[in-house]
Amino acid sequence: MTTPRKSRVITFSMPPEMAEQVRHLMQEEGRTMSELIREALRLYMDDREWRSLLRYGQRRAREMGISPEDVERLLEEYRASRSQE
């Protein structure tokens, strides 16, 4: 009896030039295409989440009347207080 697969196989296409770049990366880094694509997708999803959080923070700051200058000042004050500990 075989154990169930813990991953899914997904087929996708890319331009030939990109495929060649990926092939070079595979050779340079000694990694598989799956590893490179997984890492690229993880980085993309992390970046997307970060941008979403940034938009939320900007929206909340506007609602609270906090300007970008206020944020810089508050960060500087916080960092200064942390360095005195």
Coordinates of N, CA and C in Angstrom, one line a residue:
M1 N 0.8 -1.2 0.0 CA 0.0 0.0 0.0 C 0.9 1.2 0.0
T2 N 0.6 2.2 -0.8 CA 1.4 3.4 -0.9 C 0.8 4.5 0.0
T3 N 1.7 5.3 0.5 CA 1.3 6.4 1.3 C 0.8 7.6 0.5
P4 N -0.2 8.3 1.0 CA -0.7 9.4 0.1 C 0.4 10.5 -0.1
R5 N 0.3 11.1 -1.2 CA 1.3 12.2 -1.5 C 1.0 13.4 -0.6
K6 N 2.1 14.1 -0.2 CA 2.0 15.2 0.7 C 2.1 16.5 -0.1
S7 N 2.1 16.5 -1.4 CA 2.2 17.7 -2.2 C 1.3 17.5 -3.4
R8 N 1.1 18.6 -4.1 CA 0.3 18.5 -5.3 C 1.2 18.8 -6.5
V9 N 0.9 18.2 -7.6 CA 1.7 18.5 -8.8 C 0.9 19.5 -9.5
I10 N 1.5 20.6 -9.9 CA 0.9 21.7 -10.6 C 1.7 21.9 -11.9
T11 N 1.0 22.0 -13.0 CA 1.7 22.3 -14.3 C 1.4 23.7 -14.7
F12 N 2.4 24.4 -15.1 CA 2.2 25.8 -15.6 C 3.2 26.1 -16.7
S13 N 3.0 27.2 -17.4 CA 3.9 27.5 -18.5 C 4.6 28.8 -18.1
M14 N 5.7 29.0 -18.8 CA 6.5 30.3 -18.7 C 7.2 30.5 -20.0
P15 N 7.5 31.8 -20.3 CA 8.2 32.1 -21.5 C 9.6 31.4 -21.6
P16 N 10.0 31.0 -22.7 CA 11.3 30.3 -22.9 C 12.5 30.9 -22.2
E17 N 12.5 32.3 -22.3 CA 13.6 33.0 -21.7 C 13.6 32.8 -20.2
M18 N 12.5 32.9 -19.6 CA 12.4 32.7 -18.1 C 12.7 31.3 -17.7
A19 N 12.3 30.3 -18.5 CA 12.6 28.9 -18.3 C 14.1 28.7 -18.3
E20 N 14.8 29.4 -19.2 CA 16.2 29.3 -19.3 C 16.9 29.9 -18.1
Q21 N 16.4 31.0 -17.6 CA 16.9 31.7 -16.4 C 16.7 30.7 -15.2
V22 N 15.6 30.1 -15.1 CA 15.3 29.2 -14.0 C 16.3 28.0 -14.1
R23 N 16.5 27.5 -15.3 CA 17.5 26.4 -15.5 C 18.9 26.8 -15.0
H24 N 19.3 28.0 -15.3 CA 20.6 28.5 -14.8 C 20.6 28.6 -13.3
L25 N 19.6 29.1 -12.7 CA 19.5 29.2 -11.3 C 19.6 27.8 -10.6
M26 N 18.9 26.8 -11.2 CA 18.9 25.5 -10.7 C 20.3 25.0 -10.7
Q27 N 21.0 25.2 -11.7 CA 22.4 24.7 -11.8 C 23.3 25.4 -10.8
E28 N 23.2 26.8 -10.8 CA 24.0 27.6 -9.9 C 23.8 27.2 -8.4
E29 N 22.5 27.0 -8.0 CA 22.2 26.8 -6.6 C 22.0 25.4 -6.2
G30 N 22.1 24.5 -7.2 CA 21.9 23.1 -6.9 C 20.5 22.8 -6.3
R31 N 19.5 23.4 -6.9 CA 18.2 23.2 -6.4 C 17.3 22.8 -7.5
T32 N 16.1 22.2 -7.1 CA 15.2 21.8 -8.1 C 14.3 23.0 -8.5
M33 N 13.6 22.8 -9.7 CA 12.7 23.8 -10.1 C 11.6 24.0 -9.0
S34 N 11.1 22.9 -8.5 CA 10.1 23.0 -7.5 C 10.5 23.8 -6.3
E35 N 11.7 23.6 -5.8 CA 12.3 24.4 -4.7 C 12.3 25.9 -5.1
L36 N 12.8 26.2 -6.3 CA 12.8 27.7 -6.7 C 11.4 28.3 -6.8
I37 N 10.5 27.6 -7.4 CA 9.2 28.1 -7.5 C 8.5 28.2 -6.2
R38 N 8.6 27.2 -5.3 CA 8.1 27.4 -3.9 C 8.6 28.6 -3.2
E39 N 9.9 28.8 -3.3 CA 10.5 30.0 -2.6 C 10.0 31.3 -3.2
A40 N 9.9 31.3 -4.6 CA 9.4 32.5 -5.2 C 7.9 32.8 -4.8
L41 N 7.1 31.8 -4.7 CA 5.7 32.0 -4.3 C 5.6 32.4 -2.8
R42 N 6.5 31.8 -1.9 CA 6.5 32.2 -0.5 C 6.8 33.6 -0.4
L43 N 7.9 34.1 -1.1 CA 8.3 35.5 -1.1 C 7.2 36.4 -1.6
Y44 N 6.5 36.0 -2.7 CA 5.4 36.8 -3.2 C 4.3 36.9 -2.2
M45 N 3.9 35.8 -1.6 CA 2.8 35.8 -0.6 C 3.2 36.6 0.6
D46 N 4.4 36.5 1.1 CA 4.9 37.3 2.2 C 4.8 38.8 1.9
D47 N 5.3 39.2 0.7 CA 5.3 40.6 0.3 C 3.9 41.1 0.1
R48 N 3.0 40.3 -0.4 CA 1.6 40.7 -0.5 C 0.9 40.9 0.8
E49 N 1.2 40.0 1.8 CA 0.7 40.2 3.2 C 1.2 41.5 3.8
W50 N 2.6 41.7 3.6 CA 3.2 42.9 4.2 C 2.5 44.2 3.6
R51 N 2.3 44.2 2.2 CA 1.7 45.4 1.6 C 0.3 45.6 2.2
S52 N -0.5 44.5 2.4 CA -1.8 44.6 3.0 C -1.8 45.2 4.4
L53 N -0.8 44.7 5.2 CA -0.7 45.3 6.5 C -0.3 46.7 6.5
L54 N 0.6 47.1 5.6 CA 1.0 48.5 5.4 C -0.2 49.4 5.1
R55 N -1.0 48.9 4.1 CA -2.2 49.7 3.7 C -3.2 49.9 4.9
Y56 N -3.3 48.8 5.7 CA -4.2 48.8 6.9 C -3.6 49.9 7.9
G57 N -2.3 49.8 8.1 CA -1.7 50.8 9.1 C -1.8 52.2 8.6
Q58 N -1.7 52.4 7.3 CA -1.8 53.8 6.7 C -3.3 54.3 6.9
R59 N -4.2 53.4 6.6 CA -5.6 53.8 6.8 C -5.9 54.1 8.2
R60 N -5.5 53.3 9.2 CA -5.7 53.5 10.6 C -5.1 54.8 11.0
A61 N -3.9 55.1 10.6 CA -3.2 56.3 10.9 C -4.0 57.5 10.4
R62 N -4.5 57.5 9.2 CA -5.3 58.6 8.7 C -6.5 58.8 9.6
E63 N -7.2 57.7 9.9 CA -8.4 57.8 10.8 C -8.1 58.4 12.1
M64 N -6.9 58.1 12.6 CA -6.5 58.7 13.9 C -5.8 60.0 13.8
G65 N -5.6 60.5 12.6 CA -5.0 61.8 12.4 C -3.5 61.8 12.6
I66 N -2.9 60.7 12.4 CA -1.4 60.6 12.5 C -0.8 60.7 11.2
S67 N 0.1 61.7 11.1 CA 0.8 61.9 9.8 C 2.1 61.1 9.7
P68 N 2.6 61.0 8.5 CA 3.9 60.2 8.3 C 5.0 60.8 9.2
E69 N 5.0 62.2 9.3 CA 6.0 62.8 10.2 C 5.8 62.4 11.6
D70 N 4.6 62.2 12.1 CA 4.3 61.8 13.4 C 4.9 60.4 13.6
V71 N 4.7 59.5 12.6 CA 5.2 58.2 12.7 C 6.7 58.2 12.9
E72 N 7.4 59.0 12.1 CA 8.9 59.0 12.2 C 9.3 59.5 13.5
R73 N 8.6 60.6 14.0 CA 8.9 61.1 15.3 C 8.7 60.1 16.4
L74 N 7.6 59.4 16.4 CA 7.3 58.4 17.4 C 8.3 57.2 17.4
L75 N 8.7 56.8 16.2 CA 9.7 55.8 16.0 C 11.0 56.2 16.6
E76 N 11.4 57.4 16.3 CA 12.7 57.9 16.9 C 12.6 58.0 18.4
E77 N 11.5 58.4 19.0 CA 11.3 58.5 20.4 C 11.4 57.1 21.0
Y78 N 10.7 56.1 20.4 CA 10.7 54.8 20.9 C 12.1 54.2 20.8
R79 N 12.8 54.4 19.7 CA 14.2 53.9 19.6 C 15.1 54.5 20.7
A80 N 15.0 55.8 20.9 CA 15.8 56.5 21.9 C 15.5 55.9 23.3
S81 N 14.3 55.6 23.6 CA 13.9 55.1 24.9 C 14.5 53.7 25.1
R82 N 14.5 52.9 24.0 CA 15.0 51.5 24.0 C 16.5 51.5 24.2
S83 N 17.2 52.5 23.7 CA 18.7 52.5 23.8 C 19.1 52.9 25.1
Q84 N 18.2 53.5 25.9 CA 18.6 54.0 27.3 C 18.4 52.9 28.3
E85 N 17.8 51.8 27.9 CA 17.6 50.7 28.8 C 18.8 49.9 29.1

